[in-house]
Short mmCIF file of C-alpha atoms in Angstrom, two decimals:
data_model
loop_
_atom_site.label_atom_id
_atom_site.label_comp_id
_atom_site.label_asym_id
_atom_site.label_seq_id
_atom_site.Cartn_x
_atom_site.Cartn_y
_atom_site.Cartn_z
CA MET A 680 105.07 77.79 107.85
CA THR A 681 106.14 78.82 111.35
CA ASP A 682 103.86 78.33 114.31
CA LEU A 683 103.58 82.10 114.81
CA TYR A 684 102.66 82.61 111.17
CA SER A 685 99.95 79.95 111.44
CA LYS A 686 98.49 81.79 114.42
CA TYR A 687 98.68 85.09 112.50
CA VAL A 688 96.73 83.59 109.58
CA GLU A 689 94.17 82.10 111.98
CA CYS A 690 93.76 85.57 113.51
CA GLY A 691 92.75 86.95 110.13
CA PHE A 692 96.06 88.79 109.52
CA LYS A 693 95.45 91.08 112.50
CA VAL A 694 98.34 92.39 114.60
CA THR A 695 98.91 95.41 116.81
CA THR A 696 101.54 96.93 119.06
CA ASP A 697 99.04 99.22 120.79
CA SER A 698 96.75 97.69 123.42
CA ARG A 699 94.41 100.67 122.99
CA ALA A 700 93.73 99.68 119.38
CA ILE A 701 92.54 96.15 120.13
CA LYS A 702 89.13 95.28 118.69
CA GLY A 703 89.32 91.53 119.23
CA GLY A 704 91.24 88.59 117.80
CA GLU A 705 94.61 90.28 117.20
CA ILE A 706 98.14 89.20 118.03
CA PHE A 707 99.58 91.83 120.37
CA PHE A 708 103.34 92.42 120.19
CA ALA A 709 104.81 93.81 123.41
CA LEU A 710 107.56 96.12 122.17
CA ARG A 711 110.11 97.77 124.41
CA GLY A 712 111.34 101.32 123.93
CA ASP A 713 113.40 103.89 125.78
CA ASN A 714 110.37 105.13 127.71
CA PHE A 715 107.90 102.25 127.63
CA ASP A 716 107.62 98.49 127.94
CA GLY A 717 104.81 96.80 126.06
CA ASN A 718 105.04 93.82 128.38
CA ASP A 719 103.31 95.97 130.99
CA TYR A 720 100.21 95.97 128.78
CA ALA A 721 100.16 92.32 127.69
CA VAL A 722 97.64 91.18 130.30
CA LYS A 723 95.42 94.14 129.49
CA ALA A 724 95.67 93.33 125.79
CA LEU A 725 94.42 89.81 126.43
CA GLU A 726 91.62 91.11 128.64
CA LEU A 727 90.55 93.42 125.83
CA GLY A 728 90.25 90.52 123.42
CA ALA A 729 93.67 89.90 121.87
CA ALA A 730 94.01 86.27 120.83
CA TRP A 731 97.72 86.11 121.63
CA ALA A 732 100.38 88.32 123.18
CA VAL A 733 104.00 88.05 122.07
CA VAL A 734 106.13 89.05 125.06
CA ASN A 735 109.76 88.98 126.19
CA GLU A 736 110.77 85.67 127.74
CA ASP A 737 112.18 87.53 130.74
CA ALA A 738 109.00 89.56 131.32
CA ASP A 739 107.44 89.20 134.78
CA ILE A 740 103.95 88.22 133.62
CA PRO A 741 101.76 85.53 135.27
CA PHE A 742 101.32 82.35 133.23
CA ASP A 743 98.69 82.45 130.52
CA LYS A 744 98.47 79.94 127.68
CA ARG A 745 97.86 82.84 125.30
CA LEU A 746 101.33 84.29 125.96
CA ILE A 747 104.03 83.60 123.38
CA ARG A 748 107.41 84.16 125.02
CA VAL A 749 110.31 85.09 122.71
CA SER A 750 113.73 86.64 123.14
CA ASP A 751 112.65 89.86 121.38
CA PRO A 752 109.09 90.64 120.23
CA PHE A 753 110.35 93.31 117.80
CA THR A 754 112.53 90.76 115.99
CA SER A 755 109.59 88.35 115.91
CA LEU A 756 107.40 91.10 114.44
CA LYS A 757 109.96 91.81 111.73
CA TYR A 758 110.49 88.17 110.78
CA LEU A 759 106.75 87.53 110.76
CA ALA A 760 106.38 90.42 108.30
CA MET A 761 109.17 89.02 106.12
CA GLU A 762 107.51 85.60 106.06
CA HIS A 763 104.18 87.18 105.13
CA ARG A 764 105.82 89.25 102.39
CA SER A 765 107.42 86.14 100.91
CA ASN A 766 103.94 84.63 100.58
CA LEU A 767 102.45 87.60 98.70
CA LYS A 768 102.17 86.95 94.96
CA PHE A 769 101.22 90.42 93.72
CA PRO A 770 103.35 93.53 92.98
CA VAL A 771 104.78 95.59 95.82
CA VAL A 772 105.85 99.17 95.10
CA GLY A 773 108.43 100.57 97.54
CA LEU A 774 108.65 104.32 98.04
CA THR A 775 111.12 106.60 99.80
CA GLY A 776 112.64 110.07 99.46
CA THR A 777 113.45 113.19 101.44
CA ASN A 778 110.25 115.12 100.71
CA GLY A 779 106.80 114.23 99.46
CA LYS A 780 106.81 110.54 100.38
CA THR A 781 103.41 110.39 102.04
CA THR A 782 101.68 112.67 99.53
CA THR A 783 103.11 110.66 96.62
CA LYS A 784 102.17 107.36 98.28
CA ASN A 785 98.62 108.61 98.73
CA LEU A 786 98.41 109.82 95.13
CA ILE A 787 99.77 106.54 93.78
CA SER A 788 97.27 104.63 95.92
CA VAL A 789 94.22 106.54 94.69
CA VAL A 790 95.37 106.23 91.08
CA LEU A 791 95.96 102.47 91.33
CA ALA A 792 92.64 102.05 93.15
CA ARG A 793 90.90 102.93 89.89
CA LYS A 794 91.83 99.46 88.64
CA PHE A 795 93.11 97.40 91.59
CA LYS A 796 92.41 96.52 95.19
CA VAL A 797 95.23 98.45 96.88
CA SER A 798 96.87 98.03 100.26
CA ALA A 799 99.06 100.97 101.28
CA THR A 800 100.99 102.25 104.26
CA GLU A 801 98.57 103.96 106.63
CA GLY A 802 99.49 107.53 107.55
CA ASN A 803 103.26 107.68 107.85
CA LEU A 804 103.90 104.24 109.37
CA ASN A 805 107.18 104.14 107.48
CA ASN A 806 109.82 103.26 110.11
CA ASP A 807 111.27 100.01 111.47
CA ILE A 808 108.01 99.28 113.29
CA GLY A 809 105.60 100.86 110.80
CA VAL A 810 106.86 98.97 107.74
CA PRO A 811 106.44 95.50 109.31
CA LEU A 812 102.98 96.53 110.52
CA SER A 813 102.10 97.80 107.03
CA ILE A 814 103.14 94.47 105.51
CA LEU A 815 101.27 92.49 108.15
CA LYS A 816 98.06 94.47 107.59
CA ILE A 817 97.93 93.23 104.00
CA VAL A 818 95.12 90.70 103.58
CA PRO A 819 96.04 88.65 100.48
CA ASP A 820 92.49 87.97 99.29
CA GLU A 821 91.67 91.68 99.54
CA THR A 822 94.78 93.01 97.78
CA GLU A 823 96.03 93.08 94.19
CA ILE A 824 98.89 95.54 94.61
CA ALA A 825 100.64 97.12 97.62
CA VAL A 826 102.36 100.49 98.10
CA ILE A 827 104.81 100.61 100.99
CA GLU A 828 106.37 103.87 102.20
CA MET A 829 109.80 103.75 103.84
CA GLY A 830 111.40 106.57 105.84
CA ALA A 831 114.96 107.01 107.04
CA ASN A 832 116.78 109.01 109.69
CA HIS A 833 119.98 106.94 109.76
CA PRO A 834 122.34 105.47 107.14
CA ASP A 835 121.12 101.86 107.31
CA ASP A 836 117.38 102.45 107.70
CA ILE A 837 116.33 101.84 104.08
CA ALA A 838 118.71 98.89 103.75
CA LYS A 839 116.87 97.27 106.68
CA LEU A 840 113.37 98.19 105.47
CA VAL A 841 113.76 96.82 101.93
CA LYS A 842 114.60 93.44 103.44
CA VAL A 843 111.19 93.52 105.11
CA SER A 844 109.13 95.01 102.26
CA GLN A 845 111.04 93.26 99.43
CA PRO A 846 109.73 95.63 96.72
CA ASP A 847 109.42 94.60 93.09
CA TYR A 848 109.13 98.23 91.98
CA GLY A 849 110.66 101.35 93.51
CA LEU A 850 110.37 105.11 93.47
CA ILE A 851 112.48 107.76 95.20
CA THR A 852 110.67 111.10 95.21
CA ASN A 853 113.86 113.15 95.66
CA VAL A 854 116.95 113.47 97.84
CA GLY A 855 117.65 116.59 99.88
CA LYS A 856 119.07 117.98 103.07
CA ALA A 857 117.20 116.36 105.94
CA HIS A 858 118.20 114.50 109.11
CA LEU A 859 121.81 115.52 108.47
CA LEU A 860 122.52 114.84 112.14
CA GLY A 861 121.88 111.17 111.40
CA PHE A 862 123.16 110.93 107.82
CA GLY A 863 126.24 113.13 108.26
CA SER A 864 126.03 114.82 104.86
CA PHE A 865 124.00 115.14 101.69
CA GLU A 866 126.06 112.33 100.19
CA GLY A 867 125.02 110.27 103.20
CA VAL A 868 121.38 110.99 102.38
CA LYS A 869 121.89 109.82 98.79
CA LYS A 870 123.63 106.65 99.87
CA ALA A 871 120.93 105.81 102.41
CA LYS A 872 117.97 106.46 100.10
CA GLY A 873 119.82 104.75 97.26
CA GLU A 874 119.59 101.45 99.11
CA LEU A 875 116.16 101.10 97.49
CA TYR A 876 117.73 101.29 94.03
CA LYS A 877 120.49 98.93 95.19
CA TRP A 878 117.90 96.36 96.30
CA LEU A 879 116.04 96.57 93.00
CA GLY A 880 119.29 96.29 91.04
CA ALA A 881 120.08 93.04 92.84
CA HIS A 882 116.74 91.45 91.92
CA PRO A 883 116.26 90.63 88.23
CA GLY A 884 113.08 91.96 86.66
CA SER A 885 112.71 94.87 89.08
CA LEU A 886 111.71 98.31 87.84
CA ILE A 887 112.50 101.86 88.94
CA PHE A 888 110.06 104.71 88.42
CA LEU A 889 112.55 107.52 87.77
CA ASN A 890 112.10 111.29 87.82
CA ALA A 891 114.18 111.94 84.70
CA ASP A 892 114.46 115.66 85.57
CA ASP A 893 116.41 114.91 88.77
CA ALA A 894 120.15 114.73 88.18
CA ASP A 895 120.83 113.17 91.58
CA LEU A 896 118.36 110.35 90.99
CA ARG A 897 119.71 109.73 87.49
CA GLU A 898 123.22 109.48 88.93
CA MET A 899 122.11 107.16 91.73
CA SER A 900 120.35 104.78 89.34
CA ALA A 901 122.93 104.83 86.53
CA GLY A 902 124.19 101.44 85.46
CA LEU A 903 121.73 99.39 87.48
CA PRO A 904 120.40 96.30 85.67
CA CYS A 905 116.80 97.40 86.19
CA HIS A 906 113.96 98.32 83.90
CA PHE A 907 113.09 102.04 84.05
CA PHE A 908 109.85 103.95 83.63
CA GLU A 909 110.53 107.68 83.49
CA TYR A 910 108.49 110.76 84.25
CA GLY A 911 109.13 114.44 85.03
CA VAL A 912 107.83 117.94 84.39
CA LYS A 913 110.49 118.76 81.78
CA TYR A 914 110.78 115.18 80.56
CA GLN A 915 107.06 115.06 79.76
CA GLY A 916 106.77 118.67 78.61
CA ALA A 917 104.30 119.44 81.38
CA GLU A 918 103.50 122.98 82.48
CA VAL A 919 102.68 124.22 85.97
CA LEU A 920 99.97 126.82 85.50
CA PRO A 921 99.92 130.08 87.52
CA SER A 922 98.06 130.17 90.83
CA THR A 923 96.19 133.06 92.44
CA PRO A 924 94.55 133.66 95.83
CA GLU A 925 91.22 132.87 94.16
CA ASN A 926 92.59 129.64 92.68
CA PRO A 927 95.69 128.79 94.72
CA PHE A 928 95.79 125.09 93.95
CA LEU A 929 98.30 123.32 91.77
CA ARG A 930 97.24 122.98 88.14
CA ILE A 931 99.26 121.11 85.55
CA ARG A 932 98.92 121.01 81.78
CA LEU A 933 99.99 117.58 80.56
CA GLY A 934 99.61 117.10 76.84
CA GLY A 935 96.04 118.02 76.01
CA ASP A 936 94.85 117.68 79.61
CA VAL A 937 94.71 120.14 82.51
CA ILE A 938 94.97 118.50 85.93
CA ASN A 939 93.21 120.50 88.67
CA THR A 940 94.43 119.35 92.07
CA SER A 941 93.60 120.23 95.66
CA LEU A 942 97.31 120.45 96.47
CA VAL A 943 99.20 123.67 97.11
CA GLY A 944 102.71 124.13 95.75
CA ALA A 945 104.41 123.71 92.39
CA TYR A 946 106.78 121.26 94.10
CA ASN A 947 103.91 118.76 94.14
CA ALA A 948 103.89 118.60 90.33
CA THR A 949 106.48 115.80 90.27
CA ASN A 950 104.49 113.90 92.91
CA VAL A 951 101.39 114.07 90.70
CA LEU A 952 103.32 112.98 87.61
CA ALA A 953 104.88 110.12 89.59
CA ALA A 954 101.42 108.81 90.49
CA ILE A 955 100.21 109.11 86.91
CA ALA A 956 103.35 107.31 85.68
CA VAL A 957 102.85 104.42 88.10
CA GLY A 958 99.23 104.21 87.05
CA GLU A 959 100.15 104.23 83.37
CA TYR A 960 102.66 101.42 83.84
CA PHE A 961 100.04 99.27 85.55
CA GLY A 962 97.38 100.00 82.95
CA VAL A 963 95.32 102.77 84.55
CA SER A 964 94.07 105.05 81.77
CA ARG A 965 95.22 108.69 81.70
CA ALA A 966 91.61 109.84 82.17
CA ASP A 967 91.12 107.63 85.22
CA ALA A 968 94.47 108.65 86.69
CA ILE A 969 93.68 112.35 86.33
CA ALA A 970 90.22 111.85 87.84
CA ALA A 971 91.82 110.08 90.81
CA VAL A 972 94.38 112.86 91.34
CA GLU A 973 91.66 115.50 91.13
CA SER A 974 89.60 113.67 93.75
CA PHE A 975 92.49 113.57 96.23
CA VAL A 976 92.28 116.03 99.13
CA PRO A 977 95.41 116.32 101.32
CA THR A 978 95.17 115.94 105.08
CA ASN A 979 97.39 116.13 108.15
CA ASN A 980 98.85 119.56 107.36
CA ARG A 981 100.52 118.50 104.12
CA SER A 982 100.21 121.02 101.26
CA GLN A 983 96.75 122.08 102.41
CA MET A 984 95.00 125.34 101.63
CA THR A 985 92.58 126.62 104.26
CA ARG A 986 90.39 129.73 104.17
CA THR A 987 89.49 131.29 107.49
CA GLY A 988 87.29 134.28 108.16
CA ARG A 989 90.33 136.57 107.90
CA ASN A 990 93.08 134.89 105.89
CA ILE A 991 94.09 132.27 103.37
CA LEU A 992 96.45 129.67 104.86
CA ILE A 993 98.95 127.48 103.04
CA VAL A 994 99.51 124.78 105.65
CA ASP A 995 102.59 122.65 105.09
CA ALA A 996 103.34 122.16 108.75
CA TYR A 997 103.81 118.41 109.02
CA ASN A 998 107.59 118.68 108.81
CA ALA A 999 110.46 120.78 107.46
CA ASN A 1000 114.03 120.50 106.23
CA PRO A 1001 116.20 122.79 104.08
CA SER A 1002 115.00 121.23 100.81
CA SER A 1003 111.29 121.36 101.60
CA MET A 1004 111.60 124.84 103.17
CA ALA A 1005 113.28 126.21 100.05
CA ALA A 1006 110.62 124.61 97.83
CA ALA A 1007 107.80 126.04 99.97
CA LEU A 1008 109.30 129.54 99.88
CA ASP A 1009 109.98 129.35 96.13
CA ASN A 1010 106.35 128.43 95.62
CA PHE A 1011 105.27 131.23 97.96
CA THR A 1012 107.04 133.77 95.74
CA THR A 1013 104.72 132.79 92.87
CA VAL A 1014 101.56 133.46 94.88
CA ASP A 1015 99.87 136.65 93.71
CA ALA A 1016 98.64 138.42 96.85
CA ALA A 1017 98.66 141.95 98.26
CA ARG A 1018 100.00 140.73 101.57
CA LYS A 1019 102.01 137.58 102.24
CA VAL A 1020 103.30 136.42 105.62
CA ALA A 1021 105.47 133.40 106.48
CA LEU A 1022 105.15 131.66 109.85
CA LEU A 1023 108.20 129.41 110.03
CA ALA A 1024 109.64 127.18 112.75
CA ASP A 1025 112.99 125.49 113.22
CA MET A 1026 114.21 122.70 110.96
CA ARG A 1027 115.52 120.06 113.32
CA GLU A 1028 118.18 117.31 113.18
CA LEU A 1029 120.61 119.29 111.01
CA GLY A 1030 123.64 118.90 113.26
CA GLU A 1031 126.55 121.26 112.67
CA ASN A 1032 124.83 122.62 109.55
CA SER A 1033 121.83 123.86 111.47
CA VAL A 1034 122.61 127.54 112.01
CA ALA A 1035 123.96 127.95 108.48
CA GLU A 1036 120.80 126.43 106.98
CA HIS A 1037 118.58 128.68 109.09
CA VAL A 1038 120.62 131.70 108.06
CA LYS A 1039 119.89 130.78 104.42
CA VAL A 1040 116.17 130.86 105.17
CA VAL A 1041 116.43 134.25 106.88
CA ARG A 1042 118.34 135.65 103.91
CA LYS A 1043 115.77 134.26 101.51
CA LEU A 1044 112.97 135.92 103.48
CA VAL A 1045 114.82 139.23 103.30
CA GLU A 1046 115.27 138.82 99.53
CA MET A 1047 111.58 138.01 99.11
CA GLY A 1048 110.66 141.18 100.97
CA ILE A 1049 107.83 139.61 102.94
CA ASP A 1050 106.91 139.73 106.59
CA ALA A 1051 107.75 136.69 108.70
CA PHE A 1052 107.32 135.37 112.23
CA LEU A 1053 109.96 132.83 113.25
CA VAL A 1054 109.82 130.19 115.96
CA GLY A 1055 112.55 128.23 117.72
CA GLU A 1056 116.08 128.41 119.05
CA GLU A 1057 117.79 127.77 115.71
CA PHE A 1058 116.01 130.68 114.09
CA ARG A 1059 116.97 132.84 117.06
CA LYS A 1060 120.62 132.04 116.41
CA ALA A 1061 120.17 132.79 112.72
CA LEU A 1062 118.52 136.14 113.46
CA ASP A 1063 121.38 137.04 115.81
CA ALA A 1064 123.89 136.13 113.10
CA GLU A 1065 122.14 138.15 110.40
CA GLY A 1066 120.76 141.01 112.44
CA ALA A 1067 117.42 140.62 110.66
CA ALA A 1068 114.36 142.31 112.13
CA PHE A 1069 111.78 139.53 111.96
CA ARG A 1070 109.70 138.83 115.04
CA TRP A 1071 110.84 135.75 116.98
CA PHE A 1072 108.94 133.45 119.35
CA GLU A 1073 110.13 130.67 121.60
CA SER A 1074 107.32 128.26 120.73
CA SER A 1075 104.29 127.78 118.51
CA GLU A 1076 102.12 128.36 121.60
CA ALA A 1077 103.79 131.75 122.15
CA LEU A 1078 103.21 132.70 118.53
CA ALA A 1079 99.58 131.56 118.71
CA GLY A 1080 99.09 133.73 121.79
CA PHE A 1081 100.47 136.74 119.95
CA LEU A 1082 98.32 136.10 116.87
CA SER A 1083 95.14 135.58 118.91
CA ALA A 1084 94.70 139.35 119.09
CA ASP A 1085 93.68 139.36 115.41
CA THR A 1086 97.17 140.43 114.44
CA LEU A 1087 96.92 139.18 110.86
CA LYS A 1088 94.08 139.95 108.45
CA ASP A 1089 93.59 139.80 104.69
CA ALA A 1090 96.82 137.91 104.14
CA VAL A 1091 98.02 134.75 102.45
CA ILE A 1092 100.00 132.93 105.14
CA LEU A 1093 102.52 130.12 104.77
CA ILE A 1094 102.86 127.87 107.84
CA LYS A 1095 105.80 125.47 108.00
CA GLY A 1096 108.12 123.90 110.58
CA SER A 1097 109.47 120.65 111.96
CA ARG A 1098 107.00 118.19 113.46
CA GLY A 1099 108.23 118.63 117.02
CA ILE A 1100 107.25 122.31 117.07
CA GLN A 1101 103.64 121.63 116.02
CA MET A 1102 103.02 124.76 114.00
CA GLU A 1103 99.42 123.68 113.41
CA LYS A 1104 98.76 125.14 116.88
CA VAL A 1105 98.78 128.65 115.36
CA ILE A 1106 95.94 127.90 112.94
CA PRO A 1107 93.04 128.65 115.35
CA ALA A 1108 94.49 132.16 115.88
CA LEU A 1109 94.31 132.97 112.18
#
């Protein structure tokens, strides 16, 4: 056991990289970024009650016996997480995918919680800092199974994250067109996400939860020496039941059961079935799994339905890419409503494919025959290319200002866009 790990255990498995989050007794890691230097907050962290502060050895900080000087605090954080993971003796489920990661992780967690003490990634702490923190927040005596979400913007991200999380079980929700600026192509996306399957294939006894309906995932997992546990709408003979403005939520008939969720969008059906499949494998009864799914209420602008005094909102504004945008619009076509309006913002990080992908969205809106308000420079270019007559706004704030004059009433409204544009800012105007 390393000296740092001993201190971590003595601190009750408490770490942080944010001095503002200190409650007392933590190890503070002073991380450096392009626009910040955590070393500047190390003294403050100790004053606020941190037990130790891991800082850069070249940091200009007055001597304090509670400082742990290392060449790179981020590397120390990562290796501490790897050491902790190697000491965990219960199952770890690793999760990635282009769309639906966080929703699926949350669904899996509530299902497993019907039988186990579960530790899961908080929010979307799924990057090279978030995954180590998620591992380090696991308290062994309070956990029987862990669910770790992993995100990727670049080709080697998942390959790096599986070395930290070391999953025994894995699930890829789907692969689609997202972060193409970083991945280069759709094949690049598949290769990057497939590093989870590759890791599992290299570790005997591992298991893949596989959406058997997804041809890409079947291809990516073919030939791997893993165990498989399959699920899928078609594979299981499930049926997505019609939605209406009065009952807009996703409902699924699975065998003799009807699952009534608080999620919006038929595209969430596979996420629900994934959670039930994971639960089934680990011994959670079908009745308990369904009850858990039905109790789950989405947050943070992910597949939420909101009723205001004037409209019904389908809020899927946490993020957007061509795959999730197409799925949201396909679902929107099934909504039975007298008036439907789409408020859509740019899909970012698409590189040279960006304008073409936005043109596809504009064409789809024209085909659907619904009104739309579009936000962002990429949509402006797409409108210029297509000559479409949709209203365009430079920012979500500009659109909110326009809508504040009670522009929309008695409509079902879809709200979606990339995280950086913050489309949730239009909600108060609706």
